[in-house]
PDB file of C-alpha atoms in Angstrom:
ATOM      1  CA  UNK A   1     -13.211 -48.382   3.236  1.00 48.00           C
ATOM      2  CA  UNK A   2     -11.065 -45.269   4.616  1.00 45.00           C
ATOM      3  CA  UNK A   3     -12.947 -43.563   7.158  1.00 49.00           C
ATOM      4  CA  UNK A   4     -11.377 -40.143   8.822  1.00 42.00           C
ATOM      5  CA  UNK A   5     -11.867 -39.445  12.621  1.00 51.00           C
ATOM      6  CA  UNK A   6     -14.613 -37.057  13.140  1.00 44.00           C
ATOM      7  CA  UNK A   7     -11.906 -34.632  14.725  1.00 45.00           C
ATOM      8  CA  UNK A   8     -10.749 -34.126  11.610  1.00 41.00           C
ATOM      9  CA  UNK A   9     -13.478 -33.973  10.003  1.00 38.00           C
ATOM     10  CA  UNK A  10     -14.658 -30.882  12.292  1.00 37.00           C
ATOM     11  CA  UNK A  11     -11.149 -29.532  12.012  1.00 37.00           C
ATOM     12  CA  UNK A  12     -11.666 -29.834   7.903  1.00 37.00           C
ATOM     13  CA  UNK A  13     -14.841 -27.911   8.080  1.00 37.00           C
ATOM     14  CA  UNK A  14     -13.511 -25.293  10.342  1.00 35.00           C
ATOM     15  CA  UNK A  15     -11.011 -24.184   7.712  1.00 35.00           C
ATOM     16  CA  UNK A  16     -13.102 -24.625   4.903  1.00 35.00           C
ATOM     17  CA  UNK A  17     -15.441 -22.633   6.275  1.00 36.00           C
ATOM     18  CA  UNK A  18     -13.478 -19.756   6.621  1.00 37.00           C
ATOM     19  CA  UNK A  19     -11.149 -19.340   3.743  1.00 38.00           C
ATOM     20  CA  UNK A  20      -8.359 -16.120   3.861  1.00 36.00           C
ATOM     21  CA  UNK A  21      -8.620 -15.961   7.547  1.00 32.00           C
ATOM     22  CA  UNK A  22      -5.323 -17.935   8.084  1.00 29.00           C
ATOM     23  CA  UNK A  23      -2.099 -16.812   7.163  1.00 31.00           C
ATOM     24  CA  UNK A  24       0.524 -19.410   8.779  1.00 26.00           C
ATOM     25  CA  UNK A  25       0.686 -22.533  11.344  1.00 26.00           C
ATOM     26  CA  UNK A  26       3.923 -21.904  13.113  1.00 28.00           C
ATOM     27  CA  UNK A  27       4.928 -23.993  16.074  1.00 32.00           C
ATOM     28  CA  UNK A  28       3.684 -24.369  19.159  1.00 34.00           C
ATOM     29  CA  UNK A  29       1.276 -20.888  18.780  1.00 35.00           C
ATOM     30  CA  UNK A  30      -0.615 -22.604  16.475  1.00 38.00           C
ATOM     31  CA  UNK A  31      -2.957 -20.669  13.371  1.00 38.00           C
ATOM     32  CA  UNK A  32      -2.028 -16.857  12.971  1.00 45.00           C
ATOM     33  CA  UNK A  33      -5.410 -14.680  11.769  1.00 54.00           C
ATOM     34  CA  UNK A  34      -5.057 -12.646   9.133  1.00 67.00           C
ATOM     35  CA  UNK A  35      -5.326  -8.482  11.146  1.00 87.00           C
ATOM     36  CA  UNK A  36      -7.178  -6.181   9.045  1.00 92.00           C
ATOM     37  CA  UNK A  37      -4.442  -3.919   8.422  1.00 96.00           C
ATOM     38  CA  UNK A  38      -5.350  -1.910   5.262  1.00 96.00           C
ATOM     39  CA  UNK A  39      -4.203   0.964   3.648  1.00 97.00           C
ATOM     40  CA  UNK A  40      -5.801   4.132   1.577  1.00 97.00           C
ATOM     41  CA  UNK A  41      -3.935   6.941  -0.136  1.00 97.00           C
ATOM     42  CA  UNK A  42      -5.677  10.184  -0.405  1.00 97.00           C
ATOM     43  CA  UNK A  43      -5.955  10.937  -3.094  1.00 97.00           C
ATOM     44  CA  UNK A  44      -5.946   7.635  -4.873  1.00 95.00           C
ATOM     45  CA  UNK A  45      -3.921   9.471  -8.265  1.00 96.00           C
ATOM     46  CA  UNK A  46      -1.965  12.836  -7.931  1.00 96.00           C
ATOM     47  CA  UNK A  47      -2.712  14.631 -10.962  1.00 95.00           C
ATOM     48  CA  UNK A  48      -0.539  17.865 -11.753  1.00 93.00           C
ATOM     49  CA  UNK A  49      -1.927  19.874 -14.692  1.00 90.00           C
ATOM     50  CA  UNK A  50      -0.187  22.158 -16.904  1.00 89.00           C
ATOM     51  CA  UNK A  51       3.532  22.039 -15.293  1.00 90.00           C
ATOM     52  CA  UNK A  52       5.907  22.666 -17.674  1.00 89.00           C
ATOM     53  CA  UNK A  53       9.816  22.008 -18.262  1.00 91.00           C
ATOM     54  CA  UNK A  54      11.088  25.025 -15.548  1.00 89.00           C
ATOM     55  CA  UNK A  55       8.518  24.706 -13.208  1.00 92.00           C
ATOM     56  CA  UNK A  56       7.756  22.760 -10.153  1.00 94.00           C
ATOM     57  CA  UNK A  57       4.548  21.297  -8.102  1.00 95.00           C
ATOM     58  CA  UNK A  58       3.909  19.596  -5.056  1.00 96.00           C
ATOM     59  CA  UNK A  59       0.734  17.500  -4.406  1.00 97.00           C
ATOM     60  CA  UNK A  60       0.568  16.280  -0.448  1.00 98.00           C
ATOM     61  CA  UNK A  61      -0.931  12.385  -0.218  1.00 98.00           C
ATOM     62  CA  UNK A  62      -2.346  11.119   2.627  1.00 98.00           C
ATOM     63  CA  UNK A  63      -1.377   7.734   3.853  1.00 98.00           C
ATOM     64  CA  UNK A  64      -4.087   6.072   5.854  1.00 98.00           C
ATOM     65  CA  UNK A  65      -4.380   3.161   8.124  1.00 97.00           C
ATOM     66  CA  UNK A  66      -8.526   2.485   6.866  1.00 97.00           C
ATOM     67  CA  UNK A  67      -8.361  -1.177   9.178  1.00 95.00           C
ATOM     68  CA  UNK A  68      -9.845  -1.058  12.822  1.00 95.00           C
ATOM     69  CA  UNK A  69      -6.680  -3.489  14.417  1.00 95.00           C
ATOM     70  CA  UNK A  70      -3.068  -4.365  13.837  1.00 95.00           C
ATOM     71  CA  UNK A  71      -0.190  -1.831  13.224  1.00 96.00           C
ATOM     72  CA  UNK A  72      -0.201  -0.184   9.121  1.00 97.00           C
ATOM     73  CA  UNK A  73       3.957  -0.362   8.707  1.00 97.00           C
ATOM     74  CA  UNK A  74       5.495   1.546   6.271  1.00 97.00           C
ATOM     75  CA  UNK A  75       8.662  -0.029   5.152  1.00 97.00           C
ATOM     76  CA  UNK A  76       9.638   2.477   2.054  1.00 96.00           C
ATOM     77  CA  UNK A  77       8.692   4.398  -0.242  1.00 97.00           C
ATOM     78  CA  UNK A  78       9.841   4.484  -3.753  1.00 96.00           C
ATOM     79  CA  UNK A  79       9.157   6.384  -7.175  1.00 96.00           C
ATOM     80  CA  UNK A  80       8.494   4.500 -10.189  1.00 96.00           C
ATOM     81  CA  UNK A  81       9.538   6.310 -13.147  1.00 92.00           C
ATOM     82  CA  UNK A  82      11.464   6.765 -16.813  1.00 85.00           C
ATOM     83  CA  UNK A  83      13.611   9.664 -15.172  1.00 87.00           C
ATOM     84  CA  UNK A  84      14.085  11.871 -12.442  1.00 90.00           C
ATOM     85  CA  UNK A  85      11.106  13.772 -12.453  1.00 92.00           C
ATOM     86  CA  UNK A  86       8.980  12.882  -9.266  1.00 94.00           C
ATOM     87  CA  UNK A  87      10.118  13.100  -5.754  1.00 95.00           C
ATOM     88  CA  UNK A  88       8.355  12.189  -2.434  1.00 97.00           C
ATOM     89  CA  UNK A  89       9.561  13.254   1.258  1.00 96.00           C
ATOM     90  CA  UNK A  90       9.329  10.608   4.044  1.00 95.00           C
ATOM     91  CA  UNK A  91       6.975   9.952   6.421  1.00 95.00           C
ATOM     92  CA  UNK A  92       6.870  11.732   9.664  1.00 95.00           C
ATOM     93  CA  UNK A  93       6.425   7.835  11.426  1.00 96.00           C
ATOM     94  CA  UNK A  94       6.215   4.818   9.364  1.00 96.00           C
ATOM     95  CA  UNK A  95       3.962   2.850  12.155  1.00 97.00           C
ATOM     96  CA  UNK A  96       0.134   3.919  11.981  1.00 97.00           C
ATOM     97  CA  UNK A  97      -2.433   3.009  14.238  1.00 97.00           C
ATOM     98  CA  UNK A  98      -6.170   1.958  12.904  1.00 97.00           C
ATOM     99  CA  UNK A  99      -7.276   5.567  11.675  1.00 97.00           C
ATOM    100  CA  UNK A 100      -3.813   7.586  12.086  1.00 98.00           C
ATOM    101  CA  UNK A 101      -2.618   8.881   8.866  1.00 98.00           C
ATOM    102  CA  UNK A 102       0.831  10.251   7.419  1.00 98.00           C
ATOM    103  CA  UNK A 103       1.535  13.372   4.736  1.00 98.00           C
ATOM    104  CA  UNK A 104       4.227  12.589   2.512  1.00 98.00           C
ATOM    105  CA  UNK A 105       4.942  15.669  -0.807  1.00 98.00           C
ATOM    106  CA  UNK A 106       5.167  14.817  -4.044  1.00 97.00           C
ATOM    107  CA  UNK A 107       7.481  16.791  -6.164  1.00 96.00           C
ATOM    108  CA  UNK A 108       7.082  16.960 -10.153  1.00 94.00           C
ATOM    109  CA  UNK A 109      10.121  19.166 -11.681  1.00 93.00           C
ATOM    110  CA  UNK A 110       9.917  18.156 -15.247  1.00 92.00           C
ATOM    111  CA  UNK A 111      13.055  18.165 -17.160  1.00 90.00           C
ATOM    112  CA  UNK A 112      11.138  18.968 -20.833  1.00 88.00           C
ATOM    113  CA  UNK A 113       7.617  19.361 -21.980  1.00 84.00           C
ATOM    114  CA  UNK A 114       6.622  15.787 -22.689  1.00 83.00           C
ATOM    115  CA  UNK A 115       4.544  14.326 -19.502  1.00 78.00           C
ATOM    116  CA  UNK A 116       6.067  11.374 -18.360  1.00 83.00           C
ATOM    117  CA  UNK A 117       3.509   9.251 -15.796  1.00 91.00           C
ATOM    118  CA  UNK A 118       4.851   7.577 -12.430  1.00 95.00           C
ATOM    119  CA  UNK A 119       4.019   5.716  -9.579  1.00 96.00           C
ATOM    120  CA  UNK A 120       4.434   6.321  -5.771  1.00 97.00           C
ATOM    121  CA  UNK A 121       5.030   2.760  -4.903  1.00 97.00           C
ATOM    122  CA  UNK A 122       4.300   2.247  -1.055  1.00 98.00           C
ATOM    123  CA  UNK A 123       5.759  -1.167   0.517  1.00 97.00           C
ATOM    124  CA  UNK A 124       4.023  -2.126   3.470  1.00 97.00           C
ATOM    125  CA  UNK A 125       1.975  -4.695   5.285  1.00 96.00           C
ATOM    126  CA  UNK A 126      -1.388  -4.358   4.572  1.00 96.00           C
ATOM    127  CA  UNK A 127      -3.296  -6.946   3.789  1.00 95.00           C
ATOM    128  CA  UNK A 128      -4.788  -4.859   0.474  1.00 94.00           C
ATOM    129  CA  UNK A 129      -1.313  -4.352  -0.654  1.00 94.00           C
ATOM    130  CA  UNK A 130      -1.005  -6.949  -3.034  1.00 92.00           C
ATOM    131  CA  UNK A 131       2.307  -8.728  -3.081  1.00 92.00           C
ATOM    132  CA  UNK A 132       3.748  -6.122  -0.087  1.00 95.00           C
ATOM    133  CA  UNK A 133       2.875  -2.945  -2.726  1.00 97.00           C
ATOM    134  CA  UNK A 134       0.544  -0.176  -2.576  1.00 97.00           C
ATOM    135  CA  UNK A 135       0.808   2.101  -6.165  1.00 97.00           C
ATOM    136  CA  UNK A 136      -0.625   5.670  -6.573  1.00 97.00           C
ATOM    137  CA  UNK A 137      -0.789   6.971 -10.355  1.00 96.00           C
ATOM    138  CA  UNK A 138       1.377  10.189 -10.580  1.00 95.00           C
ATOM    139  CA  UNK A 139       0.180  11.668 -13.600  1.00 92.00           C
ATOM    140  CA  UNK A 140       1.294  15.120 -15.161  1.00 85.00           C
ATOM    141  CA  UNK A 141      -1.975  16.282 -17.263  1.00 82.00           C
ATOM    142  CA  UNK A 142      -0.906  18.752 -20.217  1.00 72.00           C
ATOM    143  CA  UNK A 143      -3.058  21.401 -20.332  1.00 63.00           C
TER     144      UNK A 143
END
């Protein structure tokens, strides 16, 4: 009969008992917790209602470090979309403190009548940014 060492056995229980809260074992610094970097757009969708081809709009979003440690970084930002419709400015700073924000515009100059949706695509590291990626609807509304 196999029996382990109770070190291990502690060791075992230790991560079991606290799944998600470690990211990595590098080297000689051992386990790396996960830092509750997290990130909220305000608002969550950017609607604009009732723009038409030969008009423009401009919706400000508010990009929010919502964790209480680490450093929010904001690697790019990018528009998701059929064409050239949307627009966004870049950040003042792309490194955001638990509760320090960032205003970035959003700029919807449709080229006909026909709403076409997109996405504000925010790459960071937050740890609610699944796969590196924070989205924000864009969404023109007809009206």
């Amino acid at each position: 009969m196999f029996r382990f060492p109770v070190r291990s056995l502690v060791w075992l229980a230790l991560v079991v008992a606290a799944p998600g809260t470690i990211t990595s074992c590098g080297g000689s610094k051992g386990f790396d917790a996960v830092q509750n970097i997290e990130i909220v757009a305000n608002p969550s969708e950017v609607r604009f209602v009732g723009v038409v081809k030969g008009d423009q709009e401009t919706r400000d979003v508010e990009i929010r470090h919502a964790g209480d440690e680490g450093t929010l970084q904001i690697e790019r930002l990018e528009i998701l979309q059929a064409k050239s419709e949307f627009f966004v400015t870049d950040p003042d700073k792309t490194l955001l403190e638990p509760g320090e924000s960032v205003t970035v515009t959003i700029t919807y100059i449709p080229e006909d009548n026909v709403p076409d949706a997109g996405t504000l695509r925010i790459h960071c590291n937050a740890v609610n940014a699944l796969g590196g990626v924070f989205d924000v609807a864009l969404t023109p509304v007809v009206s």
